Tab-separated table of C-alpha atoms and ligand atoms in Angstrom:
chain	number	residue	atom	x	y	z
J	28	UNK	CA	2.307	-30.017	14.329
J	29	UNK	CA	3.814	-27.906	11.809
J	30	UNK	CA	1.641	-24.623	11.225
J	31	UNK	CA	1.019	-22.391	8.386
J	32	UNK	CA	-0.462	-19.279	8.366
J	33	UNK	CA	-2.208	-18.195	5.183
J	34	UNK	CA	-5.087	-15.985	6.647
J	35	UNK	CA	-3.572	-12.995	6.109
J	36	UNK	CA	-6.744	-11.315	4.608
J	37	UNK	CA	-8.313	-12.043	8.427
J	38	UNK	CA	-6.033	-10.882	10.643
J	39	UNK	CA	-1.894	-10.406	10.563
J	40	UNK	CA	0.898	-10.729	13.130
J	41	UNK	CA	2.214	-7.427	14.863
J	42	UNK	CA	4.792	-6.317	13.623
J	43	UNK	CA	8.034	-5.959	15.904
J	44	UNK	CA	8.376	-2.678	14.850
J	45	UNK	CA	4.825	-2.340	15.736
J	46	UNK	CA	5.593	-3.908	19.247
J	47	UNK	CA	8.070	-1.431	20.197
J	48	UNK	CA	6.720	1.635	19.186
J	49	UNK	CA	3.694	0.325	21.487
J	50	UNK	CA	5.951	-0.721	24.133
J	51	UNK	CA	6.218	3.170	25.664
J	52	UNK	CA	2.476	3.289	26.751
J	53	UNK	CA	2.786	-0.458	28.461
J	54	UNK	CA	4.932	0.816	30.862
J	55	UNK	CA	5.689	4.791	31.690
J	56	UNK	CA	3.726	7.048	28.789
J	57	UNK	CA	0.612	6.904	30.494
J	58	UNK	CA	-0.719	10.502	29.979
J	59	UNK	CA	-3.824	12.040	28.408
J	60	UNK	CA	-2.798	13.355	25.248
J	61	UNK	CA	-4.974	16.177	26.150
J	62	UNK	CA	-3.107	16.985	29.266
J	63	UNK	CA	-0.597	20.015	28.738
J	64	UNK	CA	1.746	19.154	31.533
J	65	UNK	CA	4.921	16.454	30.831
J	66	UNK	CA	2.902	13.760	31.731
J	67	UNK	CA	0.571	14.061	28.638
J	68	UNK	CA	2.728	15.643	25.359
J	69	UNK	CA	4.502	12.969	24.778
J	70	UNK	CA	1.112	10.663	23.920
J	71	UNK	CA	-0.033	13.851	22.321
J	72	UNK	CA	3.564	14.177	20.430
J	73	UNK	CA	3.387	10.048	20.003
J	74	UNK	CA	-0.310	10.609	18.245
J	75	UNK	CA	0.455	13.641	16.112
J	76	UNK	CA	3.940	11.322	14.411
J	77	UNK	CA	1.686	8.365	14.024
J	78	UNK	CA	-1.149	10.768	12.089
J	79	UNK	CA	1.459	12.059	9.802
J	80	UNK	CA	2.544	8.548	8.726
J	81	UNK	CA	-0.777	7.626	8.495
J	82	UNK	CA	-0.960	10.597	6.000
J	83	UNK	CA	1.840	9.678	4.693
J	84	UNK	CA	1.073	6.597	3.592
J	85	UNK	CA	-1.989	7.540	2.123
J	86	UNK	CA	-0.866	10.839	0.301
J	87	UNK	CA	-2.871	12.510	2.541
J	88	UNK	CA	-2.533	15.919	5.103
J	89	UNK	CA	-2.381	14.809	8.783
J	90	UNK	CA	-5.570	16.546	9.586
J	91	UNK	CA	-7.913	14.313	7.102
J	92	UNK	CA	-6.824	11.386	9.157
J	93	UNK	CA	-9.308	10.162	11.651
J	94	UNK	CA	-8.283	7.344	14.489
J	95	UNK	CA	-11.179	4.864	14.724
J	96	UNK	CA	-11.578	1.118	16.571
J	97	UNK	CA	-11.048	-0.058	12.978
J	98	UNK	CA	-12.436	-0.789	9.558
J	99	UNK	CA	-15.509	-1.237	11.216
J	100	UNK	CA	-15.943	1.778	12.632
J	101	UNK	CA	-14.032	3.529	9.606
J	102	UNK	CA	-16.829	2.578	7.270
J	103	UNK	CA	-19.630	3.108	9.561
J	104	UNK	CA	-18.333	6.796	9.965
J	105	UNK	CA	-18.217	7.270	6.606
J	106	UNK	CA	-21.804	5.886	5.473
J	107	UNK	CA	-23.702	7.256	8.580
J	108	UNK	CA	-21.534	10.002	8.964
J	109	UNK	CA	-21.701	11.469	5.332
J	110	UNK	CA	-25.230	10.309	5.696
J	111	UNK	CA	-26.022	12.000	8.694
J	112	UNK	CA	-24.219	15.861	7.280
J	113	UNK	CA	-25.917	16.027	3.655
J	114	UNK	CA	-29.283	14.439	4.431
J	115	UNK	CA	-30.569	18.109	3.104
J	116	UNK	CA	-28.882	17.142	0.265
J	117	UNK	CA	-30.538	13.701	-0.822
J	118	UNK	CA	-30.900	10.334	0.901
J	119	UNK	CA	-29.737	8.116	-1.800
J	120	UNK	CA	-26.450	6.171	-1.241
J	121	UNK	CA	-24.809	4.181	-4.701
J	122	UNK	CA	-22.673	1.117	-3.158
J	123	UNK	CA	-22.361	-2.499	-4.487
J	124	UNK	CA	-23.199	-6.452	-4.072
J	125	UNK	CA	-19.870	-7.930	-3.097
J	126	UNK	CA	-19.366	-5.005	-0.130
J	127	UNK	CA	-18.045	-6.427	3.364
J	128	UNK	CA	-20.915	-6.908	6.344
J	129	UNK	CA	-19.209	-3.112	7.617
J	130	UNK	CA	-20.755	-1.773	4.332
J	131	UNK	CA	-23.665	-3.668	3.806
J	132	UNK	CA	-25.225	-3.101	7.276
J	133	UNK	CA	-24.848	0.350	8.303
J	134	UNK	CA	-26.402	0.666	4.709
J	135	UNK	CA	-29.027	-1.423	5.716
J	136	UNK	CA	-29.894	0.864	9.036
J	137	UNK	CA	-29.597	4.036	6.631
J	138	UNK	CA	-33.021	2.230	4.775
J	139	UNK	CA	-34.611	1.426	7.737
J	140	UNK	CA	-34.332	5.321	8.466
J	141	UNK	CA	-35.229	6.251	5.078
J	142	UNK	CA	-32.273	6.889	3.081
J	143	UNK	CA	-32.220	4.781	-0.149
J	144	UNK	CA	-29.486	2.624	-1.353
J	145	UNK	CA	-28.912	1.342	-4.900
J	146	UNK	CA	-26.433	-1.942	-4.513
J	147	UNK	CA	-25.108	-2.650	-8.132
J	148	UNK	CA	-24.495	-5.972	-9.000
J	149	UNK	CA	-20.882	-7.111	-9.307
J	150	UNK	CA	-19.756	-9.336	-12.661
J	151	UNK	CA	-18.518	-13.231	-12.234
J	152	UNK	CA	-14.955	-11.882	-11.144
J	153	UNK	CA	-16.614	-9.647	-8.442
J	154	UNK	CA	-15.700	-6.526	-9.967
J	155	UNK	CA	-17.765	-3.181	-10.131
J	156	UNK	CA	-18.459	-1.971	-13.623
J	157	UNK	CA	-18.312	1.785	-14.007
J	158	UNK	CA	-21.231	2.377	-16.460
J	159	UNK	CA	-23.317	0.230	-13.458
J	160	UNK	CA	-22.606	3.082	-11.175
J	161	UNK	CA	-23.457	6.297	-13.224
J	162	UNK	CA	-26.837	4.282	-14.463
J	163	UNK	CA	-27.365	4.147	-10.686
J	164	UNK	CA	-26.750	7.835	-9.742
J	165	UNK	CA	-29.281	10.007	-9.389
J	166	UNK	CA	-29.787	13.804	-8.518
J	167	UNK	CA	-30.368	13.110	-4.937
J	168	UNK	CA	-27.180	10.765	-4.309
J	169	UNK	CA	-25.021	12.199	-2.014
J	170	UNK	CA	-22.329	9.130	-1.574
J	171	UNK	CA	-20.783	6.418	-3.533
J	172	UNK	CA	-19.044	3.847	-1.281
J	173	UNK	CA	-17.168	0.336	-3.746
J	174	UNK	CA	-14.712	-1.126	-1.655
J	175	UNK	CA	-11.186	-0.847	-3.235
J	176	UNK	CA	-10.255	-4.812	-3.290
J	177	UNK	CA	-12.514	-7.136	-1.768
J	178	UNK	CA	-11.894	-9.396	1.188
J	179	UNK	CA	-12.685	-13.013	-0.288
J	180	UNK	CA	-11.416	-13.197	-4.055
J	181	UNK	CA	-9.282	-10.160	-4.049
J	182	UNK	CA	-10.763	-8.469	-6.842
J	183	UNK	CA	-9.851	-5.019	-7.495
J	184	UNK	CA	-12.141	-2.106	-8.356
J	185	UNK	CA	-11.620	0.524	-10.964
J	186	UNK	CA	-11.793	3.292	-8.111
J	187	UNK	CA	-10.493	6.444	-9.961
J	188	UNK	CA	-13.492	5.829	-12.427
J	189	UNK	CA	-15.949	5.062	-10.639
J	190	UNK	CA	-14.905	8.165	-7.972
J	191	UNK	CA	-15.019	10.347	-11.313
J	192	UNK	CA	-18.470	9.279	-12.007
J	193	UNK	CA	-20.076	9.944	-8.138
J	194	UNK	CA	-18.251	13.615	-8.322
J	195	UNK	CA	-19.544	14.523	-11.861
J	196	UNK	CA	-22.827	13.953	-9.894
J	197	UNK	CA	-21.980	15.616	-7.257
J	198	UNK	CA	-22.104	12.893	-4.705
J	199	UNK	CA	-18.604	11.803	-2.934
J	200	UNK	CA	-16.926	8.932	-3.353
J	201	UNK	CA	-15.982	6.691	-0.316
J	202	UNK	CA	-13.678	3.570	-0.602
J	203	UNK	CA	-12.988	0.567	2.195
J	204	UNK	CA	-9.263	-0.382	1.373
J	205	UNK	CA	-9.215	-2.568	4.457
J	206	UNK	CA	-7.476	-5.081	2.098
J	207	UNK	CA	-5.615	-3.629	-0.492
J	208	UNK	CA	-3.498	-1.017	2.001
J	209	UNK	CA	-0.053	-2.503	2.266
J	210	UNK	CA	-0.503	-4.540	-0.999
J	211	UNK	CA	-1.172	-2.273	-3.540
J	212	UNK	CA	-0.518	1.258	-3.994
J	213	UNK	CA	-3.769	3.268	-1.784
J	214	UNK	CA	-3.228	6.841	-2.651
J	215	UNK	CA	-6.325	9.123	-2.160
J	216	UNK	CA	-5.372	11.633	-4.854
J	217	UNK	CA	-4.650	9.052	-7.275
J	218	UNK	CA	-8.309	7.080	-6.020
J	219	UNK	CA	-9.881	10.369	-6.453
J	220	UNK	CA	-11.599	9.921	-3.028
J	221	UNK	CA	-12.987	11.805	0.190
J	222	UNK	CA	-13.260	9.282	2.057
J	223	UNK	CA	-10.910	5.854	2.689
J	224	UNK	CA	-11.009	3.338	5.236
J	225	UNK	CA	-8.301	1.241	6.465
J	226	UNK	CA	-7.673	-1.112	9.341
J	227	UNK	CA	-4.638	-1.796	11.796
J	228	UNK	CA	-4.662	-5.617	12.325
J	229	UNK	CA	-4.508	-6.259	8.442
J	230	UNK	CA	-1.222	-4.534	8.250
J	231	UNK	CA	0.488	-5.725	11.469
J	232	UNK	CA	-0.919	-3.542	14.042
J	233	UNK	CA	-3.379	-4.855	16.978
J	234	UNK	CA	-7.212	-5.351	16.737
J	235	UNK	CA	-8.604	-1.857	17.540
J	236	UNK	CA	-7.221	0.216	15.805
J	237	UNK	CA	-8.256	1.760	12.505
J	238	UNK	CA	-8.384	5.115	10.576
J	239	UNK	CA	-10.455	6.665	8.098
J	240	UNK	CA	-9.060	9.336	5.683
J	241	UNK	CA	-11.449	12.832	4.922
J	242	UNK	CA	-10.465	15.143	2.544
J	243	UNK	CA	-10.275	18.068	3.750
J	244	UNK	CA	-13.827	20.256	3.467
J	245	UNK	CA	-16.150	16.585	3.702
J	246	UNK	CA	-18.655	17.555	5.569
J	247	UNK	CA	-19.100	14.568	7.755
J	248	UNK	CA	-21.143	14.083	11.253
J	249	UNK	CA	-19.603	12.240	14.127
J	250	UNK	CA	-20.698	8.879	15.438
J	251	UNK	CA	-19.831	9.717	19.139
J	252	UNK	CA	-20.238	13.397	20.446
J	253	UNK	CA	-18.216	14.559	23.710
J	254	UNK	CA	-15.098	16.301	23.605
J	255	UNK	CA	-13.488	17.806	20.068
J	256	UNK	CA	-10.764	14.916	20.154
J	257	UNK	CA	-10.206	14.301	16.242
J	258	UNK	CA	-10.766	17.390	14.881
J	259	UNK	CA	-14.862	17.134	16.059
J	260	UNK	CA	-14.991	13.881	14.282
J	261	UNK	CA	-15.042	11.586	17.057
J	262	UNK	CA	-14.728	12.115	20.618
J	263	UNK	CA	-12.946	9.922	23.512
J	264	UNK	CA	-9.745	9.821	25.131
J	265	UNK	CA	-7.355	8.612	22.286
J	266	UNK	CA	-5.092	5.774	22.813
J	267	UNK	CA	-1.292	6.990	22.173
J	268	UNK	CA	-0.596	3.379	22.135
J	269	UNK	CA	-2.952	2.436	19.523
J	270	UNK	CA	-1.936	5.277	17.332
J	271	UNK	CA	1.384	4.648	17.534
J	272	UNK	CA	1.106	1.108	16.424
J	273	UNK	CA	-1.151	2.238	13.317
J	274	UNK	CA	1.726	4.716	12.594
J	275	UNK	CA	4.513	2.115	12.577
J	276	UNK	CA	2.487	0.102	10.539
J	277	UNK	CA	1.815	2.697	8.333
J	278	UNK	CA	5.487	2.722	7.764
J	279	UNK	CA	5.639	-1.083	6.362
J	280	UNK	CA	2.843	-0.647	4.663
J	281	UNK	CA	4.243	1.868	2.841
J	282	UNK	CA	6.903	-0.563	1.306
J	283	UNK	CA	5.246	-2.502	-1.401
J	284	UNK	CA	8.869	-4.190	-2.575
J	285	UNK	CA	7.810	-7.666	-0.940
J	286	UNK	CA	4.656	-7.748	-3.122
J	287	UNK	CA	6.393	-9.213	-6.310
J	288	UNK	CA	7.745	-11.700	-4.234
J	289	UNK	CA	4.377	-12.352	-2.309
J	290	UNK	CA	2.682	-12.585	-5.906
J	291	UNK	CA	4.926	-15.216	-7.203
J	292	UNK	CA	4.038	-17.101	-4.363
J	293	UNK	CA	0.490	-17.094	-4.819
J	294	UNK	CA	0.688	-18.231	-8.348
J	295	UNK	CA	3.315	-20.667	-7.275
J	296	UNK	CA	0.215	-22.029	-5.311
J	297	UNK	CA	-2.360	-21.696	-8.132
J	298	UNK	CA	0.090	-23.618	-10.505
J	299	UNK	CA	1.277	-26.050	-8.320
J	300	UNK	CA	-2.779	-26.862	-7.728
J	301	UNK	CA	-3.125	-26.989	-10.825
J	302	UNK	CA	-0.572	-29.211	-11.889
J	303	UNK	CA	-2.295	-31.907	-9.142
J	304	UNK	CA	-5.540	-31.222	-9.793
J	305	UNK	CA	-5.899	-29.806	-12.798
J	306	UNK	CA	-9.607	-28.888	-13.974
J	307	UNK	CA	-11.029	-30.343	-10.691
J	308	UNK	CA	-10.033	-26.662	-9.058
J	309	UNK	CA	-11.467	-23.058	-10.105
J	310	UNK	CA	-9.842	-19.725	-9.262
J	311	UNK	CA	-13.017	-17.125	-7.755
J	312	UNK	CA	-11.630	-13.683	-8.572
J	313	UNK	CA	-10.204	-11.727	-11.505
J	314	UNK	CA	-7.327	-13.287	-12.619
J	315	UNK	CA	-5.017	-10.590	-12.842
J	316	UNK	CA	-6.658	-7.413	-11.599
J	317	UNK	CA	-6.750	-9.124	-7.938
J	318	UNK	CA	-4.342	-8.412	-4.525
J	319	UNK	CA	-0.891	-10.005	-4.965
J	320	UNK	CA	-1.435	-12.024	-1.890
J	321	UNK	CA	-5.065	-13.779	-1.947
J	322	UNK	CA	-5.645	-16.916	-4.048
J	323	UNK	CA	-9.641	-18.104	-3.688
J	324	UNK	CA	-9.690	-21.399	-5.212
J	325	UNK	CA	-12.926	-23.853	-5.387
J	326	UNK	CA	-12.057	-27.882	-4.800
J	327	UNK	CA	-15.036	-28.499	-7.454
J	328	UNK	CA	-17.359	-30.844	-5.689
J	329	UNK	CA	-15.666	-30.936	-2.081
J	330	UNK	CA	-16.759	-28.583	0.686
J	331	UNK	CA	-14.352	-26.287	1.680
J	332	UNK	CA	-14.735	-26.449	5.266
J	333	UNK	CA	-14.310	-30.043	5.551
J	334	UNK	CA	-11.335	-30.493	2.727
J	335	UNK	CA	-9.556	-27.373	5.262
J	336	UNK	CA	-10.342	-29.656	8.087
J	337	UNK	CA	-7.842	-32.125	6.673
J	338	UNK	CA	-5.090	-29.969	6.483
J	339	UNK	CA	-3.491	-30.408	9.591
J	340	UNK	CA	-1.962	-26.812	10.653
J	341	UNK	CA	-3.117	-24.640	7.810
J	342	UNK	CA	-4.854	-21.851	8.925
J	343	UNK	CA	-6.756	-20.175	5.849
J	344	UNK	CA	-10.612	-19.344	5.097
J	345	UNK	CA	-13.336	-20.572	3.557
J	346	UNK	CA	-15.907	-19.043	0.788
J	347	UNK	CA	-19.183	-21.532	2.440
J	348	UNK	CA	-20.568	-21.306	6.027
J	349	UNK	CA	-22.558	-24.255	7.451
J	350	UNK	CA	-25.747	-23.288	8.975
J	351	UNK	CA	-28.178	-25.379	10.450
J	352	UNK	CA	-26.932	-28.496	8.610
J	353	UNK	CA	-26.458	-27.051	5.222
J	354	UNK	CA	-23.205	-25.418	3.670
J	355	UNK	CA	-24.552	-21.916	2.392
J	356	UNK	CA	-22.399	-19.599	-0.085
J	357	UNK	CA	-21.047	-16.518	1.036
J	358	UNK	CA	-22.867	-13.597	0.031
J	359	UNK	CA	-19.347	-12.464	-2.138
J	360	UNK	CA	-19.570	-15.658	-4.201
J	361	UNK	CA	-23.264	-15.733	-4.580
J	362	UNK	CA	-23.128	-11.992	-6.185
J	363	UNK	CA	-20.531	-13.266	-8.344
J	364	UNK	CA	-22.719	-16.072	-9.480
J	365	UNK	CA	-20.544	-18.435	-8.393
J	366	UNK	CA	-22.687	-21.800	-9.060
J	367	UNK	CA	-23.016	-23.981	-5.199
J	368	UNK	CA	-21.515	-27.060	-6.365
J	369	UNK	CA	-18.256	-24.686	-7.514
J	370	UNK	CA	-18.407	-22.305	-4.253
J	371	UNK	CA	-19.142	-25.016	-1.843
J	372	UNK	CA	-15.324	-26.169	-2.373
J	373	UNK	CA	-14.024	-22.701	-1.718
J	374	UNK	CA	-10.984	-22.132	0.592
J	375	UNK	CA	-9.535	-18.500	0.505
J	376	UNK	CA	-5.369	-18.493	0.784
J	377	UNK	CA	-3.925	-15.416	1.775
J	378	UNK	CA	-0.515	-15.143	1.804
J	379	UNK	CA	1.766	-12.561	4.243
J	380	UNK	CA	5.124	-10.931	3.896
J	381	UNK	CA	6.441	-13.805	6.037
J	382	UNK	CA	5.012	-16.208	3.940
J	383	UNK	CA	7.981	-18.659	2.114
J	384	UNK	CA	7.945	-21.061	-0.923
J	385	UNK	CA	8.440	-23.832	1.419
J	386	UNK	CA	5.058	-23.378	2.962
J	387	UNK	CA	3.716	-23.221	-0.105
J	388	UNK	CA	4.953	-26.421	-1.482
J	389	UNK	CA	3.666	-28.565	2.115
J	390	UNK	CA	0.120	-26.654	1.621
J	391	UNK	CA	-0.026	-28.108	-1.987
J	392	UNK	CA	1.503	-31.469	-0.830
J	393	UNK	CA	-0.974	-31.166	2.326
J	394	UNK	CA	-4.312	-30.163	-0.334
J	395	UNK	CA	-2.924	-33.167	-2.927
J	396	UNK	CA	-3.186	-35.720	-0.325
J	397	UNK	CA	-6.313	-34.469	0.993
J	398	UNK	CA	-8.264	-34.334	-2.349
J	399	UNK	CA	-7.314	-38.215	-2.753
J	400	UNK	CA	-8.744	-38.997	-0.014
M	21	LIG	C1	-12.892	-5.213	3.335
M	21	LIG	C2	-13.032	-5.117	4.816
M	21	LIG	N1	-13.654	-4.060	5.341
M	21	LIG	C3	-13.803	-3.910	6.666
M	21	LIG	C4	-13.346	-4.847	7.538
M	21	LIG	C5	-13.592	-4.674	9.000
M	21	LIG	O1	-12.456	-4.227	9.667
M	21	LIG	P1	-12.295	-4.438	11.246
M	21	LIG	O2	-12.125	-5.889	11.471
M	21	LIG	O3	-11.046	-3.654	11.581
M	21	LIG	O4	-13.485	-3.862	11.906
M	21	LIG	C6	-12.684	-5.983	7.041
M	21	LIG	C7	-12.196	-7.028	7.949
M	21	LIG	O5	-12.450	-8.189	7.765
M	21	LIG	C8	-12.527	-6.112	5.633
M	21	LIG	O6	-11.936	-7.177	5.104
């Protein structure tokens, strides 16, 4: 069986380059980084390189770079964390409808310990509208958090406004670009944020590794006290062979030249749909303010799950769970106001660097002899 990956948006292939600069710590650089002798420099040496191209990456210093697990934990540190340092300062957080669970529920524990959040409602391309924001502020918010692109449709957000807005307020501005790092251009200075969350395995390093960015003078409260590993910010033995991965990646990332290429593709997909299926198939998302590699596309009338089912090999998502016997909307669509019979039939495509025309062309042959079935 022939496979095709187009799941990129879930999880991505390591990277060889990401393989070797792991390699090292597999097999002789087994030292605590916080060891001064020769057994331990080199992993600290290994996880000061991989911080600066972290930075780099981002536009950021080294030092406003924090290792985490991943997004996860990058967005959990930034909610609870900001949360935790200014609750002197107010206990009302601005974020939005269309947020990923990593948002939404640490936002949810902040309520049930008495912070308030204000989640704005998103518009039928799942896209935060500035003017939403400031109407939410108020003189107690101490932290906006809109995620930069989102996960299912791809949507971007107008960051740099909406980060404009939260400091006139005086509340900072966090963003999760778990999906747009590597796809479209994530600088913090040109965001206009204190805070930014990315994760490894989206950008061809292994699960368990992540980082968040914090601009220097954030005032931000670990998750886990011990040791001052991370500048205070989170304590634990780091792993020199996860941060070195994250830093190669970092590297790739950093080259956005494949993106045309990967954004032809997509629309190469859309079109080709389109030209088999015509009005029987609905793009979810903005159409152009959206990642270059993620195509969400409703099969009006079909659910997605099952129409994915019959596409032997192609891995890719879907916009519906099925829970006890019924096919329920994801939470991303239903803030969008996607209607059931249009989001029932949604199957997210994300496309990868690897990703060729010739895949393309079997999904759409593979989708067109589905549907007439
Ligand atoms: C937008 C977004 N934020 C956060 C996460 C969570 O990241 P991780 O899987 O590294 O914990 C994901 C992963 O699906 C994501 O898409």
């Amino acid at each position: 069986m022939r496979r095709i990956y187009l799941d990129h948006n879930a999880s991505t292939p390591i990277d060889q380059i990401v393989r070797m600069a792991m390699a090292p710590f597999l097999e002789h650089a087994f030292g605590n980084p916080s060891s001064i002798h020769w057994a331990g420099q080199p992993a600290r040496a290994a996880i000061e390189q991989a911080r600066t191209e972290v930075a780099a990456l981002l536009g950021a210093a080294s030092h406003e770079i924090v290792f985490t697990s991943g997004g996860s934990e990058a967005n959990n540190l930034a909610l609870k964390g900001v949360a935790f340092a200014r609750r002197d300062k107010g206990r009302h957080v601005v974020t939005a409808t269309a947020e990923h669970p990593a948002i939404m529920a640490p936002c949810a524990f902040l309520e049930r310990i008495g912070y308030e959040v204000t989640k704005v409602a998103v518009d039928g391309a799942g896209r935060v509208d500035p003017q939403a924001v400031a109407d939410a502020m108020r003189p107690e918010t101490i932290l906006v958090s809109v995620m930069h692109a989102n996960n299912e449709v791809g949507t971007i957000n107008p960051i740099a406004e909406i980060a404009g807005i939260a400091h006139e307020r005086g509340a900072l501005m966090h963003t999760d670009a778990a999906q747009s790092v590597g796809k479209i251009e994530t600088n913090v200075d040109a965001l206009g944020v204190d805070l930014l969350t990315i994760a490894g395995h989206k950008i061809g390093a292994p699960k368990g590794i992540g980082a968040l960015y914090v601009r220097e003078g954030t005032p931000i409260e670990p998750l886990i006290h011990g040791a001052s590993h991370e500048g205070g910010r989170r304590a634990g033995t780091e792993s020199a062979m996860l941060a070195a991965a994250l830093g190669a990646a970092a590297r790739v990332a950093a080259d956005l030249s494949d993106m045309p290429r990967v954004m032809k593709l997509r629309d190469r997909l859309w079109v080709l749909l389109q030209a088999h299926l015509g009005n029987r198939i609905v793009l979810n998302g903005h159409p152009e303010l959206r990642l270059p590699n993620t195509a969400n596309i409703s099969f009006v009338g079909r659910v997605g799950a099952e129409l994915l089912a019959g596409l032997d090999g192609v891995a890719a998502s879907t916009g519906a769970a099925c829970h006890s016997g019924r096919v329920e909307l994801s939470p991303v669509l239903k803030a969008m106001g996607v209607v059931p019979d249009v989001g029932m039939g949604a199957i997210r495509f994300s496309l990868g660097r690897s990703t060729t025309d010739e895949e393309i062309d079997a999904v759409v042959e593979a989708v067109a002899t589905a549907m007439r079935n």
